[in-house]
Coordinates of C-alpha atoms in Angstrom, one line a residue:
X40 CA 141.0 66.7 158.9
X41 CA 142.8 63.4 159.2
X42 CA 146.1 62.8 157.6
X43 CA 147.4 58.8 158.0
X44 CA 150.3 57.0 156.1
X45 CA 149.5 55.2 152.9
X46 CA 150.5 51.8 154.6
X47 CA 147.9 52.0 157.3
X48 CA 147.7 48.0 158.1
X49 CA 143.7 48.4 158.4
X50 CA 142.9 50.1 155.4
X51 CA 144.9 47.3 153.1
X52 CA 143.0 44.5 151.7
X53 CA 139.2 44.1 151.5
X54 CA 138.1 48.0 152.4
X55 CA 134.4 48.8 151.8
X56 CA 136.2 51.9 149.5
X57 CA 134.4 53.4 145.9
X58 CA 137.6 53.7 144.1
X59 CA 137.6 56.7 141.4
X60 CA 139.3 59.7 139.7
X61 CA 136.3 61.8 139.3
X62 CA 136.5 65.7 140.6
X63 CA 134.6 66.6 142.8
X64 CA 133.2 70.3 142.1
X65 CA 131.2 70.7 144.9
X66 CA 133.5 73.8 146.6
X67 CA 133.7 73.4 150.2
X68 CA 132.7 70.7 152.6
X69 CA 130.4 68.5 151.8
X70 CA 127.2 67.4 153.9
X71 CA 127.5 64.3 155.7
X72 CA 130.8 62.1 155.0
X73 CA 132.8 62.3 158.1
X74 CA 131.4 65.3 158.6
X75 CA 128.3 64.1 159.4
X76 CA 129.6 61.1 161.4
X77 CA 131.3 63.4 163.6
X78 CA 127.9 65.8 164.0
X79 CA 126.4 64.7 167.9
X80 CA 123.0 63.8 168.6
X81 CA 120.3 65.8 169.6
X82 CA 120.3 65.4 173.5
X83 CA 123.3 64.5 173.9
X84 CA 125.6 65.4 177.3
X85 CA 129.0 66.9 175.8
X86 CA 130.5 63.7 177.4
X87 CA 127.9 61.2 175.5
X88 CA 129.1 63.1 172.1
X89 CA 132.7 63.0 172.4
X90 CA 132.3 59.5 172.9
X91 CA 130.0 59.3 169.7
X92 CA 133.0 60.9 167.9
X93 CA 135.4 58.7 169.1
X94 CA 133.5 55.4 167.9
X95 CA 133.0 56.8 164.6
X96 CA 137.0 57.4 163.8
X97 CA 137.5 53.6 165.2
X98 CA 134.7 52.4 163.0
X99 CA 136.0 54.5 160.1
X100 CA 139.7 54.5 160.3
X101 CA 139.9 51.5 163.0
X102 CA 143.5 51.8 163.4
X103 CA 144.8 54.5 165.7
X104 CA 148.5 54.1 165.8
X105 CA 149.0 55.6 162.5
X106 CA 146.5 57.8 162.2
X107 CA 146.4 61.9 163.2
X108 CA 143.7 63.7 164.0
X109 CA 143.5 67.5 162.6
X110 CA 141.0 70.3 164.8
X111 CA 140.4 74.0 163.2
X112 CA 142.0 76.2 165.4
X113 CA 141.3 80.1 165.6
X114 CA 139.6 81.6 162.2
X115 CA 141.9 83.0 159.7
X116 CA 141.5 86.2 158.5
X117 CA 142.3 85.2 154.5
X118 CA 138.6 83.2 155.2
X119 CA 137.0 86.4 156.9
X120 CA 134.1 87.1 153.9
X121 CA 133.1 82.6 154.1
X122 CA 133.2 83.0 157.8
X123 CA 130.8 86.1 157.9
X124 CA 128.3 84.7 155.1
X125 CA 128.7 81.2 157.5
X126 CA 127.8 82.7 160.0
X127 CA 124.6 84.7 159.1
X128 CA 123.1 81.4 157.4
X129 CA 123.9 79.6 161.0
X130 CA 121.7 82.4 162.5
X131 CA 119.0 82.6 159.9
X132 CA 118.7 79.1 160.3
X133 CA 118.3 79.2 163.7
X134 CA 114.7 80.1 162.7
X135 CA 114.1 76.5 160.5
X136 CA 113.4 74.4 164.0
X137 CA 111.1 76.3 165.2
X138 CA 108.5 76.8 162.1
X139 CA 109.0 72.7 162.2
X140 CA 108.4 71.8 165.4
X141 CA 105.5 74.0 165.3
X142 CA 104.4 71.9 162.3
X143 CA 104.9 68.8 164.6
X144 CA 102.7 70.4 167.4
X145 CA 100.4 71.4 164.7
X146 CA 99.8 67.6 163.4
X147 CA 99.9 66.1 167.4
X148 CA 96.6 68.6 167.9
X149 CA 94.7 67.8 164.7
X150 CA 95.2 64.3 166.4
X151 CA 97.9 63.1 163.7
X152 CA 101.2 62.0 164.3
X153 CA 103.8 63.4 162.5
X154 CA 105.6 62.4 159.5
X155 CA 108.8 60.3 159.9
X156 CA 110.2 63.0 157.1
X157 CA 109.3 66.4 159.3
X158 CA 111.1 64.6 162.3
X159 CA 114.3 64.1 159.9
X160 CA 113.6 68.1 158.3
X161 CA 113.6 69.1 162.1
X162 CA 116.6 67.2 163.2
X163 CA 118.6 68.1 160.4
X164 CA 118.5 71.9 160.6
X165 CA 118.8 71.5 164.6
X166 CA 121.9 70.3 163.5
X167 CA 122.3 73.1 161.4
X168 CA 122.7 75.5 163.8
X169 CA 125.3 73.9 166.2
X170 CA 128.9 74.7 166.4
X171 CA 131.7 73.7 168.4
X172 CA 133.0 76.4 170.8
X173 CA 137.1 76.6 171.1
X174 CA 136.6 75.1 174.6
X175 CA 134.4 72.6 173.2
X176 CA 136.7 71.8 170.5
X177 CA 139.9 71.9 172.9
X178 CA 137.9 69.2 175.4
X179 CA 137.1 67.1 171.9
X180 CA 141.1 67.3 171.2
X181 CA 141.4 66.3 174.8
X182 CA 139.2 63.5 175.3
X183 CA 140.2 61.7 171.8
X184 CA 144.2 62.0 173.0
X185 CA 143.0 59.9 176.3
X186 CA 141.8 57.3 174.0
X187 CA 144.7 56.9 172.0
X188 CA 144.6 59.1 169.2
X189 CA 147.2 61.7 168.1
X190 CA 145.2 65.1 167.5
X191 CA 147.0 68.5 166.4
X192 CA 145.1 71.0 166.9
X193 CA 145.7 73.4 164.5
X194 CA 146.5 77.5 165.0
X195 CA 144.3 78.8 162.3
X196 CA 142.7 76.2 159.8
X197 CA 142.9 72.5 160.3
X198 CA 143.4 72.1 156.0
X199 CA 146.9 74.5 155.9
X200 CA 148.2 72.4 158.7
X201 CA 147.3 69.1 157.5
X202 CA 148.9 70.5 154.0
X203 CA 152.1 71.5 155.9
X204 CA 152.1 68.1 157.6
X205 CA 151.8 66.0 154.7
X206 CA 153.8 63.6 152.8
X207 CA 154.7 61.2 149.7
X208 CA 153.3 58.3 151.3
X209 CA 150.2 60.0 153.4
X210 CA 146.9 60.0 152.6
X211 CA 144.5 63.4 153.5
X212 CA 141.0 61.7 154.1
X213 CA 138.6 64.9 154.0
X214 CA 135.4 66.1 152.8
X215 CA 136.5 69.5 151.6
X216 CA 137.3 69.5 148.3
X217 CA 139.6 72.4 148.5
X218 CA 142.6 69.7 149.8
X219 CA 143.3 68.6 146.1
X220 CA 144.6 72.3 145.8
X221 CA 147.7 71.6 147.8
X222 CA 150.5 70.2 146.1
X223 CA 151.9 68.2 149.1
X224 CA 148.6 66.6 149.3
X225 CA 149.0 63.0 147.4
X226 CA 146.0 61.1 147.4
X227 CA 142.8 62.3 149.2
X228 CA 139.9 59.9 150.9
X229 CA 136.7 61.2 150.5
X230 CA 134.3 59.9 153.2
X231 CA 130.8 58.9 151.9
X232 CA 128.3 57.4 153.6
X233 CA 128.2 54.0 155.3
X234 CA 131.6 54.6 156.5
X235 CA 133.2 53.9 153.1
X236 CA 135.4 56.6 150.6
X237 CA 135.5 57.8 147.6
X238 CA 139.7 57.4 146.9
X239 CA 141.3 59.9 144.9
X240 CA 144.8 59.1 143.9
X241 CA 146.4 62.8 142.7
X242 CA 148.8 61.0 139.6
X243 CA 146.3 59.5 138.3
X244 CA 143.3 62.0 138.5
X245 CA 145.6 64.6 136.8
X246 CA 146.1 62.0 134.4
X247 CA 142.6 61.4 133.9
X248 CA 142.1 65.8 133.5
X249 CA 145.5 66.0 131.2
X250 CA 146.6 68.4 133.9
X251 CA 150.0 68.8 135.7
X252 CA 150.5 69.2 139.1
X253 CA 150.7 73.2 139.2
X254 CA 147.6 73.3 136.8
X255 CA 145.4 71.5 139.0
X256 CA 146.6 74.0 141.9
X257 CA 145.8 77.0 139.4
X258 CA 142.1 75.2 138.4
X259 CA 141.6 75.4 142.0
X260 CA 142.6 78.9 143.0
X261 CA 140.5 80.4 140.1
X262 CA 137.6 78.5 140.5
X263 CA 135.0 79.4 143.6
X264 CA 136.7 77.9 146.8
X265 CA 135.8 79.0 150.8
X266 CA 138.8 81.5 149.9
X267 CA 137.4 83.7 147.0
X268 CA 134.5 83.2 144.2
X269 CA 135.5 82.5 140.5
X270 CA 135.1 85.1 137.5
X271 CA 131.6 86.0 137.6
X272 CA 130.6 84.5 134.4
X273 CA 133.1 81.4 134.2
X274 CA 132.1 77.7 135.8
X275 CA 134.4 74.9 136.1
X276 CA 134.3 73.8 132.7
X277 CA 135.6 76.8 131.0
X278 CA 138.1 77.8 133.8
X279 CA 139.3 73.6 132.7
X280 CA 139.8 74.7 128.9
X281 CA 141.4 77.8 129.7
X282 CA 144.0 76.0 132.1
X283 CA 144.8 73.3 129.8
X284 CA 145.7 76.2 127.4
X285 CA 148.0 77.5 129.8
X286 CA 151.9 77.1 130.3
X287 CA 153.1 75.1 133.3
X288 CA 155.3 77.9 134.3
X289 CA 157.5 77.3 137.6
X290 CA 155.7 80.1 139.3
X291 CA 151.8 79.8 140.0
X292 CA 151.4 83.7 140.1
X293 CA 152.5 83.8 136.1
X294 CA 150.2 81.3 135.7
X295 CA 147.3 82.8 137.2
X296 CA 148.2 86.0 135.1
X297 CA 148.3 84.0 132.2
X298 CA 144.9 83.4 133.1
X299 CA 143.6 86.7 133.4
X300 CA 145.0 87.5 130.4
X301 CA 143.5 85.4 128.2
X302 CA 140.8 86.8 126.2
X303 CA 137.9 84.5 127.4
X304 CA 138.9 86.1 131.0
X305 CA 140.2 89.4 130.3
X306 CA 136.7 90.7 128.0
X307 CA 134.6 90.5 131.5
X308 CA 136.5 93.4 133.2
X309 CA 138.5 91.7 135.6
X310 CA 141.3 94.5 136.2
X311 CA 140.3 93.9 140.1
X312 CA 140.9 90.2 141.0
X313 CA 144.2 88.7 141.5
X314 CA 143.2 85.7 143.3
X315 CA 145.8 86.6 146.1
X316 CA 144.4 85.7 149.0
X317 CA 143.8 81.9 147.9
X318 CA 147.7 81.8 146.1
X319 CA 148.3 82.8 150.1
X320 CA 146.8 79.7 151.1
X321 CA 147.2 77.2 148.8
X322 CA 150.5 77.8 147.6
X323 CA 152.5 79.7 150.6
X324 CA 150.2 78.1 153.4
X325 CA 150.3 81.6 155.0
X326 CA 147.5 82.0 157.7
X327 CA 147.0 85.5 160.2
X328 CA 144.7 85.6 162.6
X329 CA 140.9 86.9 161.7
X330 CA 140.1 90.2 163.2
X331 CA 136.3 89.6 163.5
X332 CA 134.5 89.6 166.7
X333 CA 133.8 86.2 168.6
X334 CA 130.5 84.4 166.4
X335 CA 127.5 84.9 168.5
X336 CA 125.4 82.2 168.0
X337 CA 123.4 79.9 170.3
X338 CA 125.7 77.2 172.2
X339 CA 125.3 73.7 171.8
X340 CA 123.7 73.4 175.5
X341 CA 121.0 76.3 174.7
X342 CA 120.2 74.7 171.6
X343 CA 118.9 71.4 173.9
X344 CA 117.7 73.0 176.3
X345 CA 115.0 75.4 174.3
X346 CA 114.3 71.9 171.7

């Protein structure tokens, strides 16, 4: 997560930026974008990748002076059930490199050198399976404040923090699409490919949906997010209509109900969902600690060693 000022002197003028007000429905964060940038090669020494890190924010944001530099702390518990389903998918795939590279063995012996695209497929889900360490992500934190850069790193989730932090006149540039939820959050920088963004200004988006500001918040809390999954039965576009039917109450939890209670919601047997955890998060910014065991996965240097 990265949170700079509006009037960052590098970003002003000619910027390789997409300018647009589309949503983006894809819920959670998105492959690639900064994201990607930030992912270290294969092979690389934990020194070699911070480094790579480091010249991707200066070739992406250039300026460091205003510019600070979110890192996930500890997992929160309100994120428990992504975190669990995260982590089996990081395990199962833990399996993908191995079926390819014995594809790639298989090809070298039938005298045939492998296909550019099976070196990508293997390289990507190598990727797949890494994950920073706390430690790791403290030295990360570490090594990017001895270049210059102001990093927070966060308690729980790097998203709440960088929602806390926020102001009028600061821009959120993040690939999870979950920021537009917060209502201190302004104008969001989506980071695409070629280090370029896709700029979402909040005014005029919500504009551009006919929503207001607490509508967009609602849209966002009943809709499936890394916090909780939408009523079964109801995609974006129908969760849209009924929030633009919907008073924009002061209070987001009489909104919500409003919600429930309208009969397009209320006919699929919904007497169990109150959306509470994600009105925890999005609204109050309240965080606890997760109570699940440390993830056991394979660490970064096992990972190169065994590929």
């Amino acid at each position: 997560m990265i949170n700079l000022p509006l009037t960052l002197p590098s970003f002003t003028g000619e910027v390789a930026c997409n300018e647009g007000v589309a949503i983006n429905d894809d819920n959670g964060a998105a492959e690639g974008g900064l994201s990607g940038m930030l992912a270290p090669e294969i092979g690389e020494s934990a020194e070699v990748s911070q480094a790579s890190v480091e010249k991707a924010l200066s070739r992406s944001l250039g300026e460091k002076t205003n510019v600070v530099v979110y890192v996930d702390g500890a997992p929160a518990a309100v994120k428990d059930i992504t975190t669990t389903k995260r982590q089996k998918d990081r395990i199962d795939s833990e399996l993908a490199p191995t079926h390819l590279m014995q594809e790639m063995v298989d090809c070298v012996q039938r005298e045939r050198w492998p296909k550019r695209q099976l070196e990508r497929s293997f390289l990507a889900a190598l990727k797949r399976c890494f994950r920073l360490s706390p430690d790791q992500k403290h030295a990360l934190a570490e090594y990017l404040r001895s270049q210059g850069w102001t990093v927070i790193e966060a308690e729980f989730e790097a998203d709440v923090r960088t929602a806390q932090d926020c102001g009028d006149q600061d821009i959120v540039v993040s690939s999870d699409s979950d920021m537009i939820a917060y209502s201190s959050v302004k104008t969001v920088w989506r980071p695409v490919s070629g280090y370029r963004f896709l700029v979402y200004p909040l005014e005029r988006v919500l504009s551009h949906m006919n929503l207001s500001r607490r509508q967009l918040t609602v849209l966002t809390i009943v809709s499936q997010n890394v916090y909780s999954a939408n009523v079964k039965g109801l995609g974006s576009k129908i969760n849209l209509s009924i929030i633009k039917s919907t008073n924009d109450a002061e209070d987001i939890r009489s909104m919500i109900n409003e919600y429930l209670n309208s009969t397009r919601v209320i006919n699929l047997n919904t007497t169990d969902i109150d959306f509470e955890i994600p009105q925890q998060v999005f609204v109050y910014m309240v965080q606890t600690p997760s109570a699940l065991p440390p993830l056991d996965v394979s660490g970064y240097d096992v990972l190169r060693t065994q590929y």
